[in-house]
PDB file of C-alpha atoms in Angstrom:
ATOM      1  CA  MET A 890     186.044 259.915  58.201  1.00 88.00           C
ATOM      2  CA  ALA A 891     184.899 258.628  61.467  1.00 97.00           C
ATOM      3  CA  ILE A 892     180.877 259.499  61.809  1.00 98.00           C
ATOM      4  CA  LYS A 893     178.990 261.262  64.618  1.00 98.00           C
ATOM      5  CA  ILE A 894     175.949 258.742  64.187  1.00 98.00           C
ATOM      6  CA  HIS A 895     174.204 261.146  66.856  1.00 96.00           C
ATOM      7  CA  SER A 896     174.086 263.474  64.044  1.00 96.00           C
ATOM      8  CA  VAL A 897     172.380 263.642  60.755  1.00 97.00           C
ATOM      9  CA  GLU A 898     174.763 265.623  59.247  1.00 97.00           C
ATOM     10  CA  GLN A 899     177.125 263.027  57.721  1.00 97.00           C
ATOM     11  CA  LEU A 900     174.223 261.084  56.550  1.00 98.00           C
ATOM     12  CA  PRO A 901     174.793 259.793  52.705  1.00 98.00           C
ATOM     13  CA  SER A 902     172.543 261.543  50.375  1.00 98.00           C
ATOM     14  CA  ASP A 903     171.142 258.014  49.158  1.00 98.00           C
ATOM     15  CA  ALA A 904     169.857 257.235  52.600  1.00 98.00           C
ATOM     16  CA  LEU A 905     167.972 260.665  52.771  1.00 98.00           C
ATOM     17  CA  ARG A 906     166.403 259.921  49.484  1.00 98.00           C
ATOM     18  CA  LYS A 907     165.140 256.794  50.484  1.00 98.00           C
ATOM     19  CA  LEU A 908     163.681 257.842  54.147  1.00 98.00           C
ATOM     20  CA  ASP A 909     162.166 260.798  52.786  1.00 97.00           C
ATOM     21  CA  PRO A 910     158.717 259.020  51.592  1.00 98.00           C
ATOM     22  CA  LEU A 911     158.799 257.201  54.768  1.00 98.00           C
ATOM     23  CA  ALA A 912     158.312 260.361  56.761  1.00 97.00           C
ATOM     24  CA  ASP A 913     154.700 259.337  57.903  1.00 98.00           C
ATOM     25  CA  ILE A 914     156.114 256.032  59.441  1.00 98.00           C
ATOM     26  CA  LEU A 915     158.640 257.973  61.290  1.00 98.00           C
ATOM     27  CA  ARG A 916     156.403 260.719  62.471  1.00 98.00           C
ATOM     28  CA  ASN A 917     153.863 258.062  63.852  1.00 98.00           C
ATOM     29  CA  ARG A 918     156.503 255.915  65.876  1.00 98.00           C
ATOM     30  CA  ALA A 919     158.044 256.659  68.777  1.00 98.00           C
ATOM     31  CA  PHE A 920     160.863 253.402  69.332  1.00 98.00           C
ATOM     32  CA  LEU A 921     163.542 252.123  66.757  1.00 97.00           C
ATOM     33  CA  GLU A 922     162.068 248.686  67.343  1.00 97.00           C
ATOM     34  CA  GLN A 923     158.975 249.853  65.739  1.00 98.00           C
ATOM     35  CA  LEU A 924     160.651 251.399  62.929  1.00 98.00           C
ATOM     36  CA  ILE A 925     162.737 248.029  61.862  1.00 97.00           C
ATOM     37  CA  GLU A 926     159.404 246.130  61.800  1.00 98.00           C
ATOM     38  CA  PHE A 927     159.313 247.716  58.418  1.00 98.00           C
ATOM     39  CA  PRO A 928     161.433 245.886  55.609  1.00 98.00           C
ATOM     40  CA  ASP A 929     162.261 249.236  54.209  1.00 98.00           C
ATOM     41  CA  LEU A 930     163.546 250.682  57.193  1.00 98.00           C
ATOM     42  CA  HIS A 931     165.611 247.754  58.186  1.00 98.00           C
ATOM     43  CA  LYS A 932     167.507 247.385  55.173  1.00 98.00           C
ATOM     44  CA  ILE A 933     168.301 251.481  55.525  1.00 99.00           C
ATOM     45  CA  ALA A 934     169.596 250.318  59.082  1.00 99.00           C
ATOM     46  CA  ARG A 935     172.037 247.678  57.600  1.00 98.00           C
ATOM     47  CA  GLU A 936     172.978 250.207  54.872  1.00 99.00           C
ATOM     48  CA  LEU A 937     174.122 252.578  57.061  1.00 99.00           C
ATOM     49  CA  ASP A 938     175.813 250.013  59.411  1.00 99.00           C
ATOM     50  CA  GLU A 939     178.185 249.016  56.545  1.00 98.00           C
ATOM     51  CA  VAL A 940     178.837 252.735  56.227  1.00 98.00           C
ATOM     52  CA  CYS A 941     179.963 252.994  59.463  1.00 99.00           C
ATOM     53  CA  LEU A 942     181.821 249.835  59.483  1.00 98.00           C
ATOM     54  CA  ARG A 943     184.031 251.317  56.530  1.00 98.00           C
ATOM     55  CA  GLU A 944     184.522 254.988  57.810  1.00 98.00           C
ATOM     56  CA  GLY A 945     184.477 254.197  61.851  1.00 99.00           C
ATOM     57  CA  VAL A 946     182.276 256.017  64.227  1.00 99.00           C
ATOM     58  CA  ILE A 947     183.207 258.536  67.062  1.00 99.00           C
ATOM     59  CA  GLY A 948     182.255 257.122  70.524  1.00 99.00           C
ATOM     60  CA  TYR A 949     181.969 258.977  73.936  1.00 98.00           C
ATOM     61  CA  HIS A 950     183.616 258.118  77.031  1.00 98.00           C
ATOM     62  CA  TYR A 951     182.157 259.823  79.977  1.00 97.00           C
ATOM     63  CA  THR A 952     184.546 259.895  83.073  1.00 97.00           C
ATOM     64  CA  ARG A 953     186.148 262.112  85.756  1.00 97.00           C
ATOM     65  CA  ALA A 954     189.639 261.999  85.235  1.00 97.00           C
ATOM     66  CA  GLU A 955     192.995 264.249  84.779  1.00 97.00           C
ATOM     67  CA  LYS A 956     192.743 265.826  81.151  1.00 97.00           C
ATOM     68  CA  GLU A 957     196.712 265.858  80.777  1.00 97.00           C
ATOM     69  CA  SER A 958     196.933 262.499  81.608  1.00 97.00           C
ATOM     70  CA  ILE A 959     194.507 261.297  79.107  1.00 98.00           C
ATOM     71  CA  GLU A 960     196.222 263.711  76.399  1.00 98.00           C
ATOM     72  CA  ARG A 961     199.486 262.340  77.237  1.00 98.00           C
ATOM     73  CA  SER A 962     198.715 258.546  77.391  1.00 98.00           C
ATOM     74  CA  GLY A 963     195.072 258.096  75.710  1.00 98.00           C
ATOM     75  CA  LEU A 964     192.460 255.468  77.711  1.00 98.00           C
ATOM     76  CA  LEU A 965     194.267 252.881  79.116  1.00 98.00           C
ATOM     77  CA  ALA A 966     192.546 249.229  78.986  1.00 98.00           C
ATOM     78  CA  LEU A 967     193.729 247.857  82.377  1.00 97.00           C
ATOM     79  CA  SER A 968     192.691 245.371  84.971  1.00 96.00           C
ATOM     80  CA  GLY A 969     190.409 246.658  87.657  1.00 95.00           C
ATOM     81  CA  ASP A 970     193.259 245.541  90.403  1.00 95.00           C
ATOM     82  CA  LYS A 971     195.829 247.907  88.360  1.00 97.00           C
ATOM     83  CA  ARG A 972     193.334 250.658  88.566  1.00 96.00           C
ATOM     84  CA  ARG A 973     193.130 250.362  92.000  1.00 97.00           C
ATOM     85  CA  GLN A 974     196.594 249.898  93.061  1.00 97.00           C
ATOM     86  CA  ASP A 975     197.179 253.193  90.805  1.00 98.00           C
ATOM     87  CA  PHE A 976     194.464 255.075  92.466  1.00 98.00           C
ATOM     88  CA  LEU A 977     196.099 254.432  96.065  1.00 98.00           C
ATOM     89  CA  GLU A 978     199.393 255.071  94.953  1.00 98.00           C
ATOM     90  CA  ARG A 979     198.615 258.411  93.394  1.00 97.00           C
ATOM     91  CA  TYR A 980     195.758 259.492  96.195  1.00 98.00           C
ATOM     92  CA  GLY A 981     196.201 257.699  99.110  1.00 97.00           C
ATOM     93  CA  ASN A 982     197.601 260.439 101.102  1.00 98.00           C
ATOM     94  CA  ARG A 983     194.257 261.930 100.672  1.00 98.00           C
ATOM     95  CA  PHE A 984     192.709 259.557 102.988  1.00 98.00           C
ATOM     96  CA  THR A 985     193.355 258.935 106.586  1.00 98.00           C
ATOM     97  CA  PRO A 986     194.682 255.254 107.958  1.00 98.00           C
ATOM     98  CA  GLU A 987     191.110 254.527 108.723  1.00 98.00           C
ATOM     99  CA  GLN A 988     189.667 255.531 105.575  1.00 98.00           C
ATOM    100  CA  ARG A 989     192.101 253.710 103.835  1.00 98.00           C
ATOM    101  CA  GLU A 990     191.230 250.648 105.367  1.00 98.00           C
ATOM    102  CA  ARG A 991     187.677 251.120 104.615  1.00 98.00           C
ATOM    103  CA  ILE A 992     188.365 251.335 100.924  1.00 98.00           C
ATOM    104  CA  LEU A 993     190.224 248.102 100.790  1.00 98.00           C
ATOM    105  CA  GLY A 994     187.449 246.610 102.650  1.00 97.00           C
ATOM    106  CA  LYS A 995     185.005 247.874 100.146  1.00 97.00           C
ATOM    107  CA  TRP A 996     186.919 246.733  97.185  1.00 97.00           C
ATOM    108  CA  LYS A 997     186.259 243.249  98.248  1.00 94.00           C
ATOM    109  CA  TYR A 998     182.818 243.665  96.412  1.00 94.00           C
ATOM    110  CA  PHE A 999     184.987 242.699  93.190  1.00 92.00           C
ATOM    111  CA  SER A1000     185.002 239.347  93.039  1.00 89.00           C
ATOM    112  CA  PRO A1001     186.975 237.325  90.411  1.00 85.00           C
ATOM    113  CA  SER A1002     183.668 236.852  88.393  1.00 82.00           C
ATOM    114  CA  SER A1003     182.844 240.423  88.562  1.00 82.00           C
ATOM    115  CA  CYS A1004     186.282 241.424  87.310  1.00 87.00           C
ATOM    116  CA  ALA A1005     186.039 238.927  84.705  1.00 84.00           C
ATOM    117  CA  THR A1006     183.437 241.050  83.169  1.00 85.00           C
ATOM    118  CA  ARG A1007     184.784 244.536  83.635  1.00 89.00           C
ATOM    119  CA  ASP A1008     188.734 243.981  83.277  1.00 95.00           C
ATOM    120  CA  TYR A1009     190.379 245.331  80.247  1.00 96.00           C
ATOM    121  CA  ARG A1010     187.176 247.319  78.966  1.00 97.00           C
ATOM    122  CA  ILE A1011     186.959 250.803  78.115  1.00 98.00           C
ATOM    123  CA  TRP A1012     183.024 251.599  77.730  1.00 97.00           C
ATOM    124  CA  PHE A1013     181.692 254.080  75.055  1.00 98.00           C
ATOM    125  CA  ASN A1014     178.115 255.599  74.239  1.00 97.00           C
ATOM    126  CA  PHE A1015     177.534 256.912  70.666  1.00 98.00           C
ATOM    127  CA  THR A1016     174.900 259.751  71.351  1.00 96.00           C
ATOM    128  CA  LEU A1017     175.129 262.529  74.302  1.00 94.00           C
ATOM    129  CA  ASP A1018     171.573 261.414  75.654  1.00 92.00           C
ATOM    130  CA  ALA A1019     173.017 260.350  79.008  1.00 90.00           C
ATOM    131  CA  LEU A1020     173.477 263.932  79.718  1.00 90.00           C
ATOM    132  CA  LYS A1021     169.656 264.221  79.428  1.00 84.00           C
ATOM    133  CA  GLY A1022     169.047 262.186  82.597  1.00 75.00           C
ATOM    134  CA  SER A1023     170.981 260.982  85.218  1.00 74.00           C
ATOM    135  CA  GLY A1024     173.133 257.842  83.416  1.00 83.00           C
ATOM    136  CA  ALA A1025     176.292 259.620  83.512  1.00 92.00           C
ATOM    137  CA  GLU A1026     176.098 261.149  86.488  1.00 93.00           C
ATOM    138  CA  ASP A1027     177.995 258.879  89.061  1.00 94.00           C
ATOM    139  CA  LEU A1028     180.961 258.579  86.152  1.00 96.00           C
ATOM    140  CA  LEU A1029     181.285 262.291  85.828  1.00 96.00           C
ATOM    141  CA  THR A1030     181.115 262.957  89.681  1.00 96.00           C
ATOM    142  CA  TYR A1031     183.697 260.416  91.115  1.00 97.00           C
ATOM    143  CA  TYR A1032     186.969 259.866  90.086  1.00 98.00           C
ATOM    144  CA  GLY A1033     188.275 256.567  88.571  1.00 95.00           C
ATOM    145  CA  GLY A1034     185.427 254.872  86.870  1.00 95.00           C
ATOM    146  CA  GLU A1035     183.320 252.095  88.235  1.00 94.00           C
ATOM    147  CA  VAL A1036     186.053 249.894  89.091  1.00 95.00           C
ATOM    148  CA  VAL A1037     187.219 252.408  91.413  1.00 96.00           C
ATOM    149  CA  TYR A1038     184.427 254.284  92.931  1.00 97.00           C
ATOM    150  CA  PHE A1039     181.405 251.920  92.532  1.00 94.00           C
ATOM    151  CA  PRO A1040     181.675 250.229  96.396  1.00 95.00           C
ATOM    152  CA  ILE A1041     183.168 253.455  97.917  1.00 97.00           C
ATOM    153  CA  CYS A1042     181.282 256.660  96.913  1.00 97.00           C
ATOM    154  CA  ASP A1043     178.466 256.025  99.226  1.00 96.00           C
ATOM    155  CA  ASP A1044     180.725 256.289 102.463  1.00 97.00           C
ATOM    156  CA  PRO A1045     180.406 260.272 102.805  1.00 97.00           C
ATOM    157  CA  GLU A1046     184.132 260.674 103.868  1.00 98.00           C
ATOM    158  CA  ILE A1047     185.624 258.999 100.862  1.00 98.00           C
ATOM    159  CA  GLY A1048     183.015 260.378  98.036  1.00 98.00           C
ATOM    160  CA  VAL A1049     183.519 263.841  99.210  1.00 98.00           C
ATOM    161  CA  VAL A1050     187.245 263.287  98.271  1.00 98.00           C
ATOM    162  CA  LEU A1051     186.325 261.562  95.023  1.00 98.00           C
ATOM    163  CA  LYS A1052     184.626 264.542  93.777  1.00 97.00           C
ATOM    164  CA  THR A1053     187.632 266.908  94.207  1.00 97.00           C
ATOM    165  CA  ILE A1054     189.978 264.686  92.268  1.00 98.00           C
ATOM    166  CA  GLY A1055     189.918 265.129  88.258  1.00 97.00           C
ATOM    167  CA  GLN A1056     187.465 267.029  86.245  1.00 97.00           C
ATOM    168  CA  PRO A1057     184.451 265.741  84.729  1.00 97.00           C
ATOM    169  CA  MET A1058     184.945 265.078  81.068  1.00 97.00           C
ATOM    170  CA  ILE A1059     183.454 263.498  77.901  1.00 97.00           C
ATOM    171  CA  VAL A1060     186.572 262.171  75.723  1.00 98.00           C
ATOM    172  CA  GLU A1061     185.372 262.015  72.008  1.00 98.00           C
ATOM    173  CA  CYS A1062     187.323 259.036  70.262  1.00 99.00           C
ATOM    174  CA  ASP A1063     187.791 257.902  66.884  1.00 98.00           C
ATOM    175  CA  LEU A1064     186.982 254.162  66.694  1.00 99.00           C
ATOM    176  CA  ASN A1065     186.819 251.035  64.455  1.00 98.00           C
ATOM    177  CA  PRO A1066     183.421 249.323  65.208  1.00 98.00           C
ATOM    178  CA  ALA A1067     185.052 245.847  64.234  1.00 96.00           C
ATOM    179  CA  ASP A1068     187.160 246.416  67.780  1.00 98.00           C
ATOM    180  CA  LEU A1069     183.651 247.218  69.698  1.00 98.00           C
ATOM    181  CA  THR A1070     181.678 244.714  71.363  1.00 98.00           C
ATOM    182  CA  THR A1071     178.307 245.548  71.865  1.00 96.00           C
ATOM    183  CA  PHE A1072     174.835 243.210  72.450  1.00 90.00           C
ATOM    184  CA  SER A1073     172.856 244.640  69.001  1.00 92.00           C
ATOM    185  CA  GLU A1074     172.901 243.496  65.671  1.00 95.00           C
ATOM    186  CA  HIS A1075     173.537 246.454  63.197  1.00 98.00           C
ATOM    187  CA  ALA A1076     174.054 248.647  66.192  1.00 98.00           C
ATOM    188  CA  TRP A1077     175.692 251.800  64.404  1.00 98.00           C
ATOM    189  CA  GLY A1078     173.121 251.762  61.632  1.00 99.00           C
ATOM    190  CA  LYS A1079     170.342 251.755  63.974  1.00 99.00           C
ATOM    191  CA  ILE A1080     171.528 254.596  66.066  1.00 99.00           C
ATOM    192  CA  TRP A1081     172.236 256.544  63.089  1.00 99.00           C
ATOM    193  CA  LEU A1082     168.870 255.935  62.054  1.00 99.00           C
ATOM    194  CA  SER A1083     167.491 256.878  65.421  1.00 98.00           C
ATOM    195  CA  SER A1084     169.154 260.194  64.964  1.00 98.00           C
ATOM    196  CA  TYR A1085     167.365 260.786  61.948  1.00 98.00           C
ATOM    197  CA  HIS A1086     164.447 259.688  63.448  1.00 98.00           C
ATOM    198  CA  VAL A1087     164.218 261.964  66.136  1.00 97.00           C
ATOM    199  CA  THR A1088     164.409 264.857  63.391  1.00 97.00           C
ATOM    200  CA  VAL A1089     161.438 263.981  62.136  1.00 98.00           C
ATOM    201  CA  ASN A1090     159.441 263.180  65.273  1.00 98.00           C
ATOM    202  CA  PRO A1091     160.941 265.125  68.179  1.00 96.00           C
ATOM    203  CA  ASP A1092     159.191 262.827  70.851  1.00 96.00           C
ATOM    204  CA  ALA A1093     160.786 259.773  69.227  1.00 97.00           C
ATOM    205  CA  HIS A1094     163.333 258.033  71.739  1.00 96.00           C
ATOM    206  CA  GLN A1095     166.744 258.438  70.870  1.00 96.00           C
ATOM    207  CA  HIS A1096     168.455 254.957  70.812  1.00 97.00           C
ATOM    208  CA  ASP A1097     171.778 254.010  71.899  1.00 97.00           C
ATOM    209  CA  VAL A1098     174.046 251.127  73.060  1.00 97.00           C
ATOM    210  CA  ASP A1099     176.690 250.367  75.532  1.00 96.00           C
ATOM    211  CA  ALA A1100     179.756 248.966  73.685  1.00 98.00           C
ATOM    212  CA  TYR A1101     183.250 248.058  75.151  1.00 98.00           C
ATOM    213  CA  LEU A1102     186.744 248.092  73.599  1.00 98.00           C
ATOM    214  CA  GLN A1103     189.411 245.572  74.974  1.00 97.00           C
ATOM    215  CA  SER A1104     192.331 247.746  74.042  1.00 98.00           C
ATOM    216  CA  SER A1105     193.858 251.143  74.612  1.00 98.00           C
ATOM    217  CA  VAL A1106     192.911 254.267  73.032  1.00 99.00           C
ATOM    218  CA  ARG A1107     195.970 256.188  71.482  1.00 98.00           C
ATOM    219  CA  PRO A1108     195.914 259.910  71.963  1.00 98.00           C
ATOM    220  CA  ALA A1109     195.656 260.290  67.982  1.00 98.00           C
ATOM    221  CA  GLN A1110     192.617 258.711  68.336  1.00 98.00           C
ATOM    222  CA  ILE A1111     191.095 261.304  70.633  1.00 98.00           C
ATOM    223  CA  SER A1112     189.221 264.016  68.386  1.00 97.00           C
ATOM    224  CA  SER A1113     188.382 266.111  71.752  1.00 97.00           C
ATOM    225  CA  ILE A1114     188.221 266.497  75.321  1.00 98.00           C
ATOM    226  CA  GLN A1115     185.268 268.331  76.618  1.00 96.00           C
ATOM    227  CA  ILE A1116     185.262 269.540  80.074  1.00 96.00           C
ATOM    228  CA  LEU A1117     181.785 269.848  81.657  1.00 94.00           C
ATOM    229  CA  GLU A1118     180.490 271.649  84.661  1.00 88.00           C
ATOM    230  CA  PRO A1119     177.705 270.538  86.783  1.00 81.00           C
ATOM    231  CA  PRO A1120     174.673 270.297  86.712  1.00 77.00           C
ATOM    232  CA  PHE A1121     175.805 267.744  83.677  1.00 78.00           C
ATOM    233  CA  ARG A1122     173.138 268.300  80.960  1.00 66.00           C
ATOM    234  CA  TYR A1123     172.935 267.931  77.352  1.00 56.00           C
ATOM    235  CA  ARG A1124     175.162 270.447  75.381  1.00 52.00           C
ATOM    236  CA  ARG A1125     176.710 270.446  72.319  1.00 45.00           C
ATOM    237  CA  ILE A1126     180.141 269.081  71.862  1.00 43.00           C
ATOM    238  CA  GLY A1127     182.583 271.519  70.693  1.00 41.00           C
ATOM    239  CA  SER A1128     185.797 270.803  68.801  1.00 35.00           C
ATOM    240  CA  LYS A1129     187.834 272.418  71.474  1.00 33.00           C
ATOM    241  CA  ARG A1130     190.337 270.003  73.289  1.00 33.00           C
TER     242      ARG A1130
END
């Protein structure tokens, strides 16, 4: 069963036994980087990571989209050009000819080099901490993901239309960590350790990472779609689809 590493509910009993005598260290440190300086905690993070690699992890994709489309087709790994083309084909009639011209002009922001780092990537986080600040605000406010909205949402006439398309949501997905690209060693174990850390020290910083998948997420991999209402702030994710 894929693991919700922002929670401690699935922590192995062996890990809990090893963590218990380290409570003073956890209470007196605020950041993960401080914890893994201790060999015992670094080892626990590696062991938790191995569990995640075996079992899979739950990832959270923040977006504004149409729920029915995701339920039907999943999350599709497409090029930015394809996403922008689809956007205009489906919603271009919501804009005046002058606004469509501005959209096309602003989309020139996406150079070949920037497209190479964005195309065919679906991004995930692994905690809900983005809802505690403004980290997911634009993703939930403007339709289409960054490859659509980023250069055009600041245009008042265009931005207001982007806010009316789709619904803000968190798509909860069952993922194989081996298929994910991130920028941190033992990322899954570190997040899981950090989630335990904040139960011992509520003032501690919850660690999370950005990771991307370069293949589509099938509908069967989607465990829930949670529709949000503004303001977009932390709440427990339910199981209702």
